[in-house]
Amino acid sequence: MADEEENDRESILAHFQEVTGMTDSDQSRRLLETHNWNLESSVQDAIAIQETGQPVFTMPPMQPFPSPPPPAISSELRSRSRGGALGGVEDERVLRAGGSRTTGWWEWLMGWAFFPVRLIISTINELTQLILQLFLGNRLPGPAADPLRDVSEFIAQFQRDYNSNVPFMDSSYGDALEVAKKELKFLLVYLHSAGHEDTPTFCREVLASEEFHLFLIAKNILLFGVDVNSEEGARVSYILRESRYPFLSLIMLRGSRMTVVGRFEGYTALPSLIDRLNQLIMINEPELIVLRTEREQRTLDQQIRREQEEEYLKSLQADQEKARKREEEQQRAREKEERERMREMEEEKNRKQFLLEKEMRRNRLPPEPVSDSDAIHFVIRLPNSTRLERKFSPSDLLQSLYDLVYSHEDINERFVLVSNYPRQEVVCNEDGGPSLDALNLGKKCLLFVQYNTD
């Protein structure tokens, strides 16, 4: 029994890797174990991860493999065989609507007239499917080379055939699931089988009707459609496991996974379809409302946090700006204090040097002559009207006269001696000369002290 179960799992693993293209057996096995070896949900998650980077679809746990049924033409029997071989979907709401169409007497008469033709076509189709089923087994279709092209071609063909712009999503199935998940909307999936007898009527009377369009808009439902004869349609068909056409499946986000909550297999008239979709929406929409509320609350919380962070950053920047200005003011104050200190130090240095120079000049004054016969008598008037009087020998240099004035306590800056008549500056040369006699100022001379202004 254990060996048989292991063989079944190896077969599922081989099918899974063949379809998804995954070569890592351990990774493939872990994904299958996550889904209880349910092939459909595992494949769907792998496809979703490849297309969107996230797992989005979930199916219920796989049921034990039943014994294969004997060959039969019945579509219903074939659908049971297919579903049993791949696992049931107990949590899906299955709404089968075959034979529910209301017909007029003319349509009823034409139906009987063409019944043999339809029977032959249906039988050939069923036999072909049965032969493929027997010889190929449950082989999952490989990834579509260009899923978007398959969908776009189906939409264009539908518009040409039925002259209607049905609001199908122009995206791959995986992207459609991702959009429904992101926007928290219902996704209605339509699988188109052009060869089925009820398909044209269903497309014309239901999908292409204005009432159906308005219903989708009112209920905010996304609509995805694809032809089952395309690669993308074959993949979606294998995942959803429809058994009759026309086929619709209602999908929504439940928890963290996309889940099928309703299936319509066979022709369903528009009033009945809308009524049943309303029932499914009424039952399942509270979950989406809760998710929307939670998401809105998270968005609101994030917005509040962003606003708080922005306010904090603004406050922080304002504080930093205040601190910067305060630091600049303090720096300017320190620099000013430093300049003031340096100025005071320089002034003190200059004052001390000035005092030393005064003392030096006072000490080098020549002795005053004793006799008045040869002496020259100088009267010097200071800017503060103080008078200095002293006698010098005719041979004394002019520098001595300057030393006399410089050493006086009231002189605190540089100066020059000026005579009054004629008015001229009396200036020393480099060696301190000339001699006082050479100035020809007479025996008694009046000079004025004039401070240098430059």
XYZ file of C-alpha atoms in Angstrom:
454
model
C 0.000 0.000 0.000
C 2.855 2.356 0.911
C 4.690 1.481 -2.318
C 1.581 2.207 -4.383
C 1.128 5.587 -2.699
C 4.783 6.429 -3.300
C 4.443 5.478 -6.966
C 1.412 7.761 -7.267
C 3.385 10.628 -5.723
C 6.318 10.029 -8.049
C 3.906 10.176 -10.976
C 2.412 13.436 -9.670
C 5.926 14.834 -9.167
C 6.873 13.942 -12.747
C 3.706 15.565 -14.138
C 4.293 18.657 -11.960
C 7.877 19.128 -13.165
C 6.877 18.508 -16.789
C 4.282 21.272 -16.709
C 6.041 23.869 -14.570
C 9.519 23.315 -15.990
C 10.945 23.077 -12.459
C 14.044 20.849 -12.347
C 14.695 20.926 -8.607
C 12.988 17.778 -7.292
C 13.312 18.788 -3.643
C 11.732 22.186 -4.261
C 8.975 20.592 -6.332
C 8.298 17.997 -3.642
C 8.113 20.682 -0.923
C 5.578 22.656 -2.949
C 3.477 19.528 -3.537
C 3.634 18.604 0.159
C 2.492 22.144 1.022
C -0.659 21.418 -0.997
C -1.091 17.856 0.305
C 0.008 16.513 -3.105
C -2.858 18.324 -4.801
C -1.567 18.659 -8.353
C -3.865 21.497 -9.474
C -3.193 23.885 -6.613
C 0.533 23.107 -6.721
C 0.694 23.817 -10.449
C -1.341 26.976 -10.007
C 0.968 28.269 -7.294
C 4.019 27.454 -9.403
C 2.508 29.264 -12.401
C 1.542 32.236 -10.255
C 5.037 32.428 -8.778
C 6.571 32.350 -12.266
C 4.221 35.044 -13.589
C 3.712 37.330 -10.600
C 6.326 36.275 -8.061
C 3.650 35.273 -5.514
C 1.465 32.222 -4.920
C -2.122 33.263 -5.397
C -4.336 30.219 -5.849
C -5.335 27.476 -3.471
C -7.313 24.271 -3.773
C -8.485 21.882 -1.092
C -6.468 18.793 -0.170
C -6.260 16.021 -2.732
C -8.532 13.049 -2.376
C -7.329 9.433 -2.707
C -7.063 8.114 -6.249
C -10.117 6.052 -7.223
C -10.028 3.155 -9.624
C -10.329 4.285 -13.238
C -13.864 3.971 -14.618
C -14.651 1.867 -17.672
C -14.638 3.598 -21.041
C -17.759 5.601 -21.729
C -18.976 8.370 -23.994
C -20.827 10.269 -21.245
C -19.454 13.771 -20.620
C -20.571 13.585 -16.994
C -18.753 10.269 -16.448
C -15.620 11.664 -18.087
C -15.747 14.705 -15.815
C -15.976 12.463 -12.737
C -13.015 10.430 -13.920
C -11.004 13.571 -14.482
C -11.955 15.129 -11.180
C -11.312 11.953 -9.230
C -7.914 11.439 -10.753
C -6.837 14.935 -9.811
C -8.628 15.513 -6.514
C -12.068 16.968 -5.649
C -12.830 20.544 -4.731
C -15.197 20.339 -1.793
C -14.999 23.978 -0.828
C -16.086 25.193 -4.283
C -19.747 26.035 -4.839
C -20.661 24.088 -7.997
C -23.705 25.364 -9.877
C -24.527 23.139 -12.866
C -27.076 24.616 -15.176
C -27.304 22.264 -18.130
C -30.703 22.241 -19.797
C -31.933 25.347 -18.006
C -32.377 27.397 -21.170
C -35.902 28.537 -22.047
C -36.672 28.033 -25.743
C -39.487 29.049 -28.100
C -41.446 26.658 -30.298
C -39.419 27.557 -33.417
C -36.100 27.053 -31.659
C -37.413 23.834 -30.164
C -38.394 22.599 -33.643
C -35.026 23.555 -35.148
C -33.263 21.901 -32.227
C -34.976 18.579 -33.009
C -34.189 18.981 -36.714
C -30.462 19.390 -36.068
C -30.323 16.988 -33.142
C -28.709 14.121 -35.181
C -25.932 16.410 -36.405
C -25.250 17.709 -32.918
C -25.281 14.180 -31.562
C -22.702 13.008 -34.114
C -20.407 16.006 -33.443
C -20.755 15.602 -29.688
C -20.061 11.856 -29.903
C -16.932 12.400 -32.021
C -15.712 15.040 -29.593
C -16.336 12.791 -26.583
C -14.611 9.814 -28.247
C -11.614 11.963 -29.128
C -11.365 13.213 -25.552
C -11.748 9.657 -24.241
C -9.011 8.300 -26.514
C -6.672 11.100 -25.499
C -7.561 10.431 -21.871
C -6.821 6.695 -22.180
C -3.588 6.985 -24.132
C -2.099 10.160 -22.690
C -3.533 10.073 -19.200
C -3.841 13.226 -17.086
C -1.000 15.147 -18.723
C -0.929 18.788 -17.722
C -0.449 21.212 -20.638
C 2.887 22.983 -20.693
C 3.307 26.710 -20.032
C 1.861 28.945 -22.726
C 4.471 30.477 -25.008
C 2.573 33.791 -25.086
C -0.457 33.802 -22.746
C -1.209 37.465 -23.413
C -1.422 36.806 -27.147
C -3.830 33.899 -26.564
C -6.110 36.131 -24.496
C -5.896 39.063 -26.923
C -6.762 36.823 -29.880
C -9.764 35.421 -28.017
C -11.039 38.927 -27.183
C -10.606 40.093 -30.783
C -12.375 36.997 -32.143
C -15.215 37.405 -29.650
C -15.710 41.028 -30.733
C -15.796 40.007 -34.390
C -18.197 37.118 -33.814
C -20.654 38.892 -31.526
C -20.057 42.567 -32.329
C -19.744 43.371 -28.657
C -17.039 44.917 -26.519
C -17.307 42.630 -23.534
C -15.015 44.005 -20.769
C -12.614 41.042 -20.742
C -9.283 41.649 -19.021
C -6.476 41.810 -21.572
C -3.968 39.921 -19.417
C -2.756 36.433 -18.623
C -4.672 34.308 -16.148
C -1.958 34.722 -13.518
C -2.001 38.513 -13.921
C -5.811 38.531 -13.701
C -5.628 36.647 -10.408
C -3.010 39.062 -9.132
C -5.133 42.110 -10.047
C -8.198 40.617 -8.328
C -6.096 39.858 -5.271
C -4.551 43.323 -5.178
C -7.825 45.176 -5.748
C -9.919 42.782 -3.585
C -12.463 42.131 -6.307
C -14.348 39.103 -7.546
C -12.869 37.523 -10.679
C -15.285 35.804 -13.072
C -13.446 33.394 -15.377
C -15.074 32.354 -18.667
C -13.715 29.358 -20.599
C -14.790 29.544 -24.232
C -15.385 26.402 -26.273
C -16.270 27.527 -29.794
C -17.385 24.052 -30.888
C -19.981 23.557 -28.163
C -23.599 23.859 -29.274
C -24.635 26.249 -26.479
C -21.647 28.572 -26.808
C -22.980 30.957 -29.516
C -26.318 31.434 -27.762
C -24.661 31.946 -24.385
C -22.201 34.481 -25.778
C -24.888 36.381 -27.661
C -27.682 36.326 -25.039
C -25.627 36.473 -21.857
C -22.028 37.698 -22.185
C -22.707 40.254 -24.917
C -25.836 41.656 -23.291
C -25.973 45.179 -21.913
C -27.620 43.928 -18.727
C -24.660 41.633 -18.022
C -22.208 44.494 -18.603
C -24.101 46.741 -16.194
C -24.197 43.959 -13.629
C -20.397 43.526 -13.783
C -19.936 47.264 -13.330
C -22.452 47.491 -10.481
C -20.858 44.573 -8.615
C -17.310 45.659 -9.484
C -16.495 42.208 -10.943
C -13.451 41.570 -13.109
C -14.047 39.365 -16.157
C -11.384 37.096 -17.668
C -11.965 34.948 -20.730
C -9.883 32.638 -22.907
C -10.439 29.962 -25.532
C -9.773 26.447 -24.235
C -8.173 25.553 -27.569
C -5.281 27.968 -26.918
C -2.276 27.115 -24.755
C -3.292 29.543 -22.036
C -6.891 28.320 -22.191
C -5.740 24.704 -21.879
C -3.767 25.542 -18.775
C -6.682 27.373 -17.157
C -9.020 24.567 -18.178
C -6.793 21.974 -16.552
C -6.586 24.016 -13.349
C -10.339 24.680 -13.081
C -11.355 21.187 -14.380
C -14.583 22.150 -16.114
C -16.678 19.312 -17.533
C -19.407 21.160 -19.449
C -19.704 24.340 -21.493
C -20.378 27.172 -21.327
C -18.268 27.415 -18.145
C -17.891 30.224 -15.613
C -15.938 30.238 -12.358
C -16.130 32.882 -9.633
C -12.843 33.436 -7.770
C -12.012 35.655 -4.810
C -9.340 36.197 -2.186
C -9.949 34.060 0.873
C -7.398 34.456 3.622
C -4.179 34.907 1.707
C -5.040 32.742 -1.336
C -7.285 33.061 -4.365
C -10.105 30.525 -4.092
C -12.891 29.290 -6.384
C -16.211 30.008 -4.666
C -18.627 29.266 -7.505
C -18.822 27.294 -10.753
C -21.384 27.415 -13.561
C -21.280 24.466 -15.951
C -23.668 24.286 -18.885
C -25.930 26.922 -20.369
C -27.328 29.363 -17.814
C -29.876 31.993 -18.790
C -28.999 35.570 -17.920
C -31.604 36.072 -15.135
C -30.600 32.824 -13.475
C -26.894 33.626 -13.831
C -27.277 37.070 -12.295
C -29.442 35.698 -9.506
C -26.934 33.001 -8.614
C -23.984 35.371 -8.864
C -25.804 37.714 -6.496
C -26.253 34.831 -4.062
C -22.546 33.975 -4.208
C -21.571 37.609 -3.783
C -23.954 38.040 -0.848
C -22.447 34.975 0.836
C -18.779 35.744 0.166
C -18.549 39.528 -0.053
C -18.409 39.992 3.755
C -14.957 38.386 3.632
C -13.826 40.880 1.019
C -15.361 43.708 3.034
C -13.356 42.595 6.068
C -10.198 42.408 3.946
C -10.906 45.825 2.443
C -11.517 47.270 5.891
C -8.294 45.746 7.193
C -6.388 46.975 4.148
C -7.906 50.445 4.430
C -7.029 50.481 8.108
C -3.469 49.430 7.286
C -3.333 52.089 4.591
C -4.709 54.668 7.029
C -2.208 53.585 9.684
C 0.596 53.800 7.142
C -0.593 57.227 6.058
C -0.779 58.385 9.679
C 2.721 57.008 10.269
C 3.984 58.745 7.143
C 2.383 62.023 8.221
C 3.828 61.604 11.703
C 7.228 60.853 10.223
C 6.937 63.870 7.926
C 5.944 66.076 10.874
C 8.794 64.613 12.893
C 11.221 65.228 10.038
C 9.944 68.790 9.640
C 10.276 69.369 13.377
C 13.701 67.744 13.340
C 14.792 69.884 10.394
C 13.451 72.999 12.123
C 15.322 72.078 15.309
C 18.444 71.350 13.292
C 18.088 74.688 11.499
C 17.664 76.470 14.831
C 20.671 74.624 16.229
C 22.677 75.513 13.104
C 21.771 79.198 13.361
C 22.460 79.143 17.093
C 25.827 77.521 16.446
C 26.594 80.087 13.743
C 25.693 82.934 16.110
C 27.789 81.389 18.846
C 30.631 80.902 16.371
C 30.372 84.525 15.278
C 30.301 85.597 18.917
C 33.374 83.454 19.655
C 35.164 84.858 16.629
C 34.243 88.387 17.677
C 35.452 87.728 21.201
C 38.620 86.253 19.793
C 39.187 89.265 17.568
C 38.500 91.577 20.501
C 40.898 89.622 22.669
C 43.562 89.678 19.976
C 43.013 93.411 19.490
C 43.330 94.040 23.221
C 46.425 91.890 23.326
C 47.873 93.784 20.378
C 47.007 97.096 22.002
C 48.544 95.979 25.269
C 51.615 94.822 23.434
C 51.847 98.118 21.573
C 51.257 100.044 24.799
C 54.065 98.184 26.556
C 56.359 98.664 23.582
C 55.407 102.343 23.540
C 56.206 102.677 27.244
C 59.505 100.894 26.775
C 60.304 103.146 23.865
C 59.365 106.203 25.984
C 61.708 105.036 28.696
C 64.442 104.284 26.212
C 64.097 107.719 24.585
C 63.999 109.444 27.938
C 67.182 107.690 28.981
C 69.059 108.656 25.814
C 68.262 112.379 26.025
C 71.519 114.366 26.040
C 72.256 116.408 29.165
C 70.796 119.911 29.198
C 73.455 122.628 28.687
C 74.490 124.564 31.772
C 75.357 127.747 29.966
C 72.734 129.710 28.093
C 75.222 131.366 25.777
C 75.386 128.500 23.241
C 72.155 126.698 24.109
C 69.076 126.713 21.945
C 65.864 127.137 23.879
C 62.892 125.114 22.527
C 59.238 125.583 23.530
C 57.015 122.782 22.333
C 53.230 122.981 22.500
C 51.335 119.676 22.765
C 47.837 119.123 21.299
C 46.354 119.362 24.771
C 48.018 122.826 25.157
C 50.709 121.488 27.483
C 54.058 123.273 27.060
C 57.436 121.587 27.084
C 60.556 123.709 27.505
C 64.179 122.540 27.330
C 67.567 123.672 26.197
C 69.707 121.722 23.773
C 73.221 122.177 22.529
C 73.505 123.339 18.913
C 75.319 120.111 18.083
C 72.519 117.899 19.403
C 70.589 116.064 16.740
C 66.932 116.696 15.870
C 66.261 113.147 17.142
C 66.914 114.379 20.678
C 64.133 116.908 20.314
C 61.789 114.153 19.176
C 62.920 111.973 22.092
C 61.962 114.757 24.476
C 58.435 114.960 23.121
C 58.049 111.199 22.730
C 58.991 110.530 26.356
C 56.311 112.851 27.693
C 53.436 111.045 29.379
C 50.750 112.823 27.346
C 52.119 111.567 24.042
C 50.566 108.233 23.137
C 50.831 108.112 19.354
C 53.093 108.968 16.495
C 53.619 112.638 15.750
C 55.621 115.202 13.810
C 57.009 118.576 14.886
C 55.826 121.589 12.935
C 57.169 125.164 12.936
C 54.731 128.042 12.753
C 56.527 130.773 10.778
C 57.153 129.619 8.197
C 54.908 126.617 8.676
C 56.825 123.484 7.858
C 57.432 120.036 9.227
C 60.636 119.440 11.042
C 61.506 115.848 10.191
C 64.441 113.640 11.146
C 66.432 111.812 8.531
C 67.494 108.189 8.814
C 70.499 108.848 11.101
C 68.544 111.145 13.451
C 69.851 114.391 11.985
C 70.205 117.043 11.116
C 71.747 118.924 14.055
C 69.616 121.531 15.745
C 71.994 124.305 14.668
C 71.543 123.250 11.026
C 67.825 123.908 11.279
C 68.437 127.646 11.588
C 65.543 128.067 13.977
C 67.302 130.648 16.135
C 68.228 130.619 19.786
C 64.642 130.350 20.897
C 62.147 128.410 18.877
C 58.458 127.504 19.195
C 57.328 124.183 17.691
C 53.971 122.409 17.656
C 53.187 118.672 17.984
C 50.964 117.368 15.225
C 49.714 113.756 15.366
C 50.014 111.639 12.268
C 46.655 111.002 10.701
C 47.733 108.263 8.258
